[in-house]
Coordinates of C-alpha atoms in Angstrom, one line a residue:
X3 CA -2.7 -3.4 24.3
X4 CA -5.2 -0.6 23.3
X5 CA -2.9 1.8 25.3
X6 CA 0.1 0.7 23.5
X7 CA -1.7 1.1 20.0
X8 CA -2.7 4.5 20.9
X9 CA 0.7 5.7 22.1
X10 CA 2.4 4.4 19.0
X11 CA -0.3 5.9 16.8
X12 CA 0.2 9.3 18.5
X13 CA 3.9 9.2 18.1
X14 CA 3.6 8.4 14.5
X15 CA 1.2 11.2 14.0
X16 CA 3.6 13.5 15.7
X17 CA 6.4 12.8 13.3
X18 CA 4.4 12.3 10.1
X19 CA 1.8 15.3 10.1
X20 CA 4.5 18.3 10.7
X21 CA 6.6 16.7 7.9
X22 CA 3.7 16.3 5.6
X23 CA 2.1 19.6 6.0
X24 CA 5.4 21.7 6.2
X25 CA 5.5 20.5 2.4
X26 CA 9.2 20.2 2.5
X27 CA 10.3 17.7 -0.2
X28 CA 13.6 16.7 1.4
X29 CA 12.2 16.2 4.9
X30 CA 9.4 14.2 3.5
X31 CA 11.8 12.0 1.2
X32 CA 13.9 11.4 4.3
X33 CA 11.2 10.0 6.3
X34 CA 10.0 7.7 3.4
X35 CA 13.6 6.5 3.2
X36 CA 13.4 5.3 6.8
X37 CA 10.0 3.6 6.4
X38 CA 11.1 2.1 3.0
X39 CA 14.0 0.4 4.7
X40 CA 11.8 -0.9 7.5
X41 CA 9.3 -2.3 5.1
X42 CA 12.1 -3.9 2.9
X43 CA 13.7 -5.5 5.8
X44 CA 10.1 -7.0 7.1
X45 CA 9.2 -8.1 3.5
X46 CA 12.6 -10.0 3.0
X47 CA 12.3 -11.5 6.5
X48 CA 8.8 -13.0 5.4
X49 CA 10.7 -14.7 2.5
X50 CA 13.2 -16.0 5.1
X51 CA 16.4 -14.1 3.8
X52 CA 19.2 -15.1 6.2
X53 CA 20.5 -11.6 5.9
X54 CA 17.5 -9.6 5.4
X55 CA 19.0 -6.4 6.8
X56 CA 21.9 -6.4 4.4
X57 CA 19.6 -7.0 1.3
X58 CA 17.3 -4.3 2.5
X59 CA 20.1 -2.0 2.9
X60 CA 21.0 -2.6 -0.9
X61 CA 17.3 -1.8 -1.9
X62 CA 17.1 1.3 0.5
X63 CA 20.4 2.6 -1.3
X64 CA 18.6 2.2 -4.6
X65 CA 15.5 3.9 -3.5
X66 CA 17.5 6.9 -2.1
X67 CA 19.4 7.3 -5.3
X68 CA 16.2 7.3 -7.2
X69 CA 14.6 9.9 -4.9
X70 CA 17.5 12.2 -4.1
X71 CA 20.0 11.8 -6.9
X72 CA 18.1 11.0 -10.0
X73 CA 15.4 13.6 -9.2
X74 CA 12.3 11.1 -9.9
X75 CA 13.0 10.6 -13.5
X76 CA 10.0 9.3 -15.8
X77 CA 8.5 6.6 -13.5
X78 CA 5.6 5.8 -15.8
X79 CA 7.4 2.5 -16.7
X80 CA 8.0 1.6 -13.2
X81 CA 4.4 2.0 -12.1
X82 CA 3.1 0.1 -15.2
X83 CA 5.4 -2.6 -14.3
X84 CA 4.2 -2.8 -10.7
X85 CA 0.7 -2.9 -11.9
X86 CA 1.6 -5.9 -14.2
X87 CA 3.4 -7.7 -11.4
X88 CA 0.1 -7.6 -9.3
X89 CA -2.1 -8.8 -12.2
X90 CA 0.0 -11.6 -13.5
X91 CA 2.1 -12.9 -10.5
X92 CA 0.6 -11.7 -7.2
X93 CA -3.2 -12.0 -7.8
X94 CA -2.8 -15.6 -9.2
X95 CA -0.6 -16.6 -6.1
X96 CA -3.8 -15.9 -4.0
X97 CA -5.3 -19.0 -5.8
X98 CA -2.5 -21.0 -6.7
X99 CA -0.4 -20.6 -3.7
X100 CA 3.2 -19.5 -2.9
X101 CA 6.5 -21.4 -3.9
X102 CA 8.3 -23.2 -1.0
X103 CA 10.8 -21.2 1.0
X104 CA 14.4 -21.4 0.1
X105 CA 13.8 -22.0 -3.5
X106 CA 14.8 -20.1 -6.7
X107 CA 11.1 -19.4 -7.2
X108 CA 10.8 -17.9 -3.7
X109 CA 13.9 -15.8 -4.3
X110 CA 12.3 -14.5 -7.6
X111 CA 9.1 -13.7 -5.9
X112 CA 10.9 -11.8 -3.1
X113 CA 12.6 -9.7 -5.7
X114 CA 9.3 -8.8 -7.5
X115 CA 7.5 -8.1 -4.2
X116 CA 10.3 -5.9 -3.0
X117 CA 10.2 -4.1 -6.4
X118 CA 6.4 -3.6 -5.9
X119 CA 7.2 -2.0 -2.4
X120 CA 9.8 0.2 -4.2
X121 CA 7.2 1.3 -6.7
X122 CA 4.7 2.0 -3.9
X123 CA 7.1 4.4 -2.2
X124 CA 8.2 6.2 -5.2
X125 CA 4.5 6.7 -5.9
X126 CA 4.2 8.3 -2.4
X127 CA 6.9 10.8 -3.3
X128 CA 5.3 11.4 -6.8
X129 CA 1.9 12.1 -5.4
X130 CA 3.4 14.2 -2.5
X131 CA 5.1 16.4 -5.2
X132 CA 1.6 17.1 -6.5
X133 CA 0.5 18.2 -3.0
X134 CA 0.2 16.7 0.5
X135 CA -3.5 16.9 0.2
X136 CA -3.5 15.0 -3.1
X137 CA -1.3 12.3 -1.6
X138 CA -3.8 11.9 1.4
X139 CA -6.7 11.8 -1.0
X140 CA -5.4 8.7 -2.5
X141 CA -4.2 6.9 0.8
X142 CA -7.7 7.7 2.4
X143 CA -9.1 5.3 -0.2
X144 CA -7.4 2.6 1.3
X145 CA -8.1 3.5 5.0
X146 CA -11.8 4.1 4.3
X147 CA -11.9 0.7 2.5
X148 CA -10.4 -0.8 5.5
X149 CA -12.6 0.7 8.0
X150 CA -15.8 0.2 6.1
X151 CA -14.7 -3.5 5.6
X152 CA -14.2 -3.9 9.3
X153 CA -17.6 -2.7 10.4
X154 CA -19.5 -4.2 7.6
X155 CA -17.7 -7.6 8.0
X156 CA -18.3 -7.3 11.7
X157 CA -22.1 -6.6 11.4
X158 CA -22.8 -8.7 8.2
X159 CA -20.1 -10.9 7.4
X160 CA -21.3 -14.5 6.7
X161 CA -19.3 -15.6 3.5
X162 CA -15.7 -15.9 3.7
X163 CA -13.5 -14.0 1.3
X164 CA -10.4 -16.2 1.5
X165 CA -10.6 -18.6 4.4
X166 CA -7.2 -20.3 3.9
X167 CA -5.3 -17.0 3.9
X168 CA -7.3 -14.6 6.2
X169 CA -10.4 -16.3 8.0
X170 CA -11.5 -13.1 9.3
X171 CA -12.3 -11.3 6.0
X172 CA -15.6 -11.7 4.3
X173 CA -17.3 -10.9 1.0
X174 CA -19.7 -8.6 3.0
X175 CA -16.9 -6.7 4.5
X176 CA -15.2 -6.2 1.2
X177 CA -18.4 -4.9 -0.3
X178 CA -19.0 -2.5 2.7
X179 CA -15.5 -1.1 2.2
X180 CA -16.2 -0.6 -1.5
X181 CA -19.5 1.3 -0.7
X182 CA -17.9 3.3 2.1
X183 CA -15.2 4.5 -0.6
X184 CA -17.8 5.2 -3.1
X185 CA -19.7 7.3 -0.9
X186 CA -16.9 9.1 0.8
X187 CA -15.2 10.0 -2.5
X188 CA -18.3 11.2 -4.1
X189 CA -18.9 13.5 -1.2
X190 CA -15.2 14.8 -1.7
X191 CA -16.2 15.5 -5.3
X192 CA -19.4 17.3 -4.3
X193 CA -18.5 19.2 -1.2
X194 CA -14.7 19.5 -0.7
X195 CA -13.1 22.6 -2.2
X196 CA -9.7 21.3 -2.9
X197 CA -7.4 19.4 -5.5
X198 CA -8.1 15.7 -4.7
X199 CA -7.6 12.6 -6.6
X200 CA -11.5 11.9 -6.7
X201 CA -12.1 15.3 -7.9
X202 CA -9.6 15.1 -10.9
X203 CA -11.1 11.7 -11.5
X204 CA -14.6 13.0 -11.9
X205 CA -13.5 15.9 -14.0
X206 CA -11.7 13.6 -16.4
X207 CA -14.0 10.6 -16.8
X208 CA -17.4 11.6 -15.2
X209 CA -19.3 9.4 -12.7
X210 CA -19.0 6.0 -14.8
X211 CA -15.3 6.3 -15.0
X212 CA -15.0 7.3 -11.4
X213 CA -16.9 4.3 -10.2
X214 CA -14.8 2.0 -12.3
X215 CA -11.4 3.3 -11.0
X216 CA -12.5 3.6 -7.4
X217 CA -13.6 -0.1 -7.7
X218 CA -10.2 -1.0 -9.2
X219 CA -8.4 0.7 -6.3
X220 CA -10.6 -0.9 -3.7
X221 CA -10.0 -4.4 -5.2
X222 CA -6.2 -3.6 -5.3
X223 CA -6.3 -2.9 -1.7
X224 CA -7.9 -6.0 -0.7
X225 CA -5.4 -7.9 -2.9
X226 CA -2.6 -6.2 -1.1
X227 CA -3.9 -7.0 2.3
X228 CA -4.4 -10.7 1.5
X229 CA -1.1 -11.2 -0.3
X230 CA 0.7 -10.0 2.8
X231 CA -1.3 -12.2 5.0
X232 CA -0.5 -14.9 2.8
X233 CA 3.1 -14.2 3.1
X234 CA 2.8 -14.1 6.9
X235 CA 1.0 -17.4 7.0
X236 CA 3.6 -19.2 4.9
X237 CA 6.5 -17.9 7.0
X238 CA 4.6 -18.6 10.3
X239 CA 4.5 -14.8 11.5
X240 CA 1.5 -13.3 13.1
X241 CA 3.0 -9.7 12.4
X242 CA 5.6 -8.7 9.8
X243 CA 7.7 -7.2 12.7
X244 CA 7.1 -5.6 16.1
X245 CA 8.6 -2.2 15.1
X246 CA 5.4 -0.6 15.8
X247 CA 4.2 -1.7 19.3
X248 CA 0.6 -2.5 19.2
X249 CA 0.4 -2.4 15.4
X250 CA 2.9 -5.0 14.2
X251 CA 5.3 -3.7 11.5
X252 CA 5.4 -1.2 8.8
X253 CA 4.4 -3.7 6.2
X254 CA 1.2 -4.4 8.3
X255 CA 0.3 -0.8 8.0
X256 CA 0.9 -0.3 4.4
X257 CA 0.2 -3.7 2.7
X258 CA -3.0 -2.5 1.2
X259 CA -1.2 0.6 -0.2
X260 CA 1.4 -1.5 -2.1
X261 CA -0.8 -2.2 -5.0
X262 CA -2.9 0.8 -4.8
X263 CA -0.4 3.7 -5.0
X264 CA 1.4 2.7 -8.2
X265 CA -2.0 2.1 -9.8
X266 CA -3.3 5.5 -8.7
X267 CA 0.0 7.3 -9.7
X268 CA -0.2 5.5 -13.1
X269 CA -3.9 6.8 -13.7
X270 CA -2.8 10.1 -12.3
X271 CA -0.7 10.7 -15.4
X272 CA -3.8 10.8 -17.5
X273 CA -5.9 13.2 -15.1

């Protein structure tokens, strides 16, 4: 299992790193189209669409048109809509539960979640246009939060965060991930000479605003992870798919990014 995970990770790095650091917009956008198509297909499977690949194809055409044809028009409204969807629909669902499968409410929820996925990928392209380093500096917030939560939860986890959704997650792990992000982002501000999200955040809002925004992004990453876990539990799936051997599916790798990136891209408009 570990060998498979490592091989898959190396293959992905071999594909993604050259595309990322060649700083070629069209090559990068083309790769995001492939990953969006996979993520859309997986998300629609979790909602039990009978023709998930067909509907995912429609969403992918829409994403491709936005990225390549429209030239990313003003997306402030889309990012704001995505943030609102998480606040008023997805976060409450963690407490209130999900609608039954094969109901109109489930179909509506599937549309809103796929729209949130669309906003995430458009945010990826938007942040990449700033610079590859800038995009990575936002995505690293989620990665560091996840790593910090894993080790803090393993060492100190006692109080379950959401036992009915994801029994392995604890409040101690979430706090550990939050502290890891604050420390790493502060170190970036103080020691990294480069244009990063955390650096701009500090320059614009100072340390108080820096802490508030980082805390919001870490909280959003936890919510994104829990919501996808909730979808998988309802659908009876262990992973969103087996497209990435040893890792599950694309959605399993980006679930925490789905709420974070539109929020970060929206905040970036004021930096």
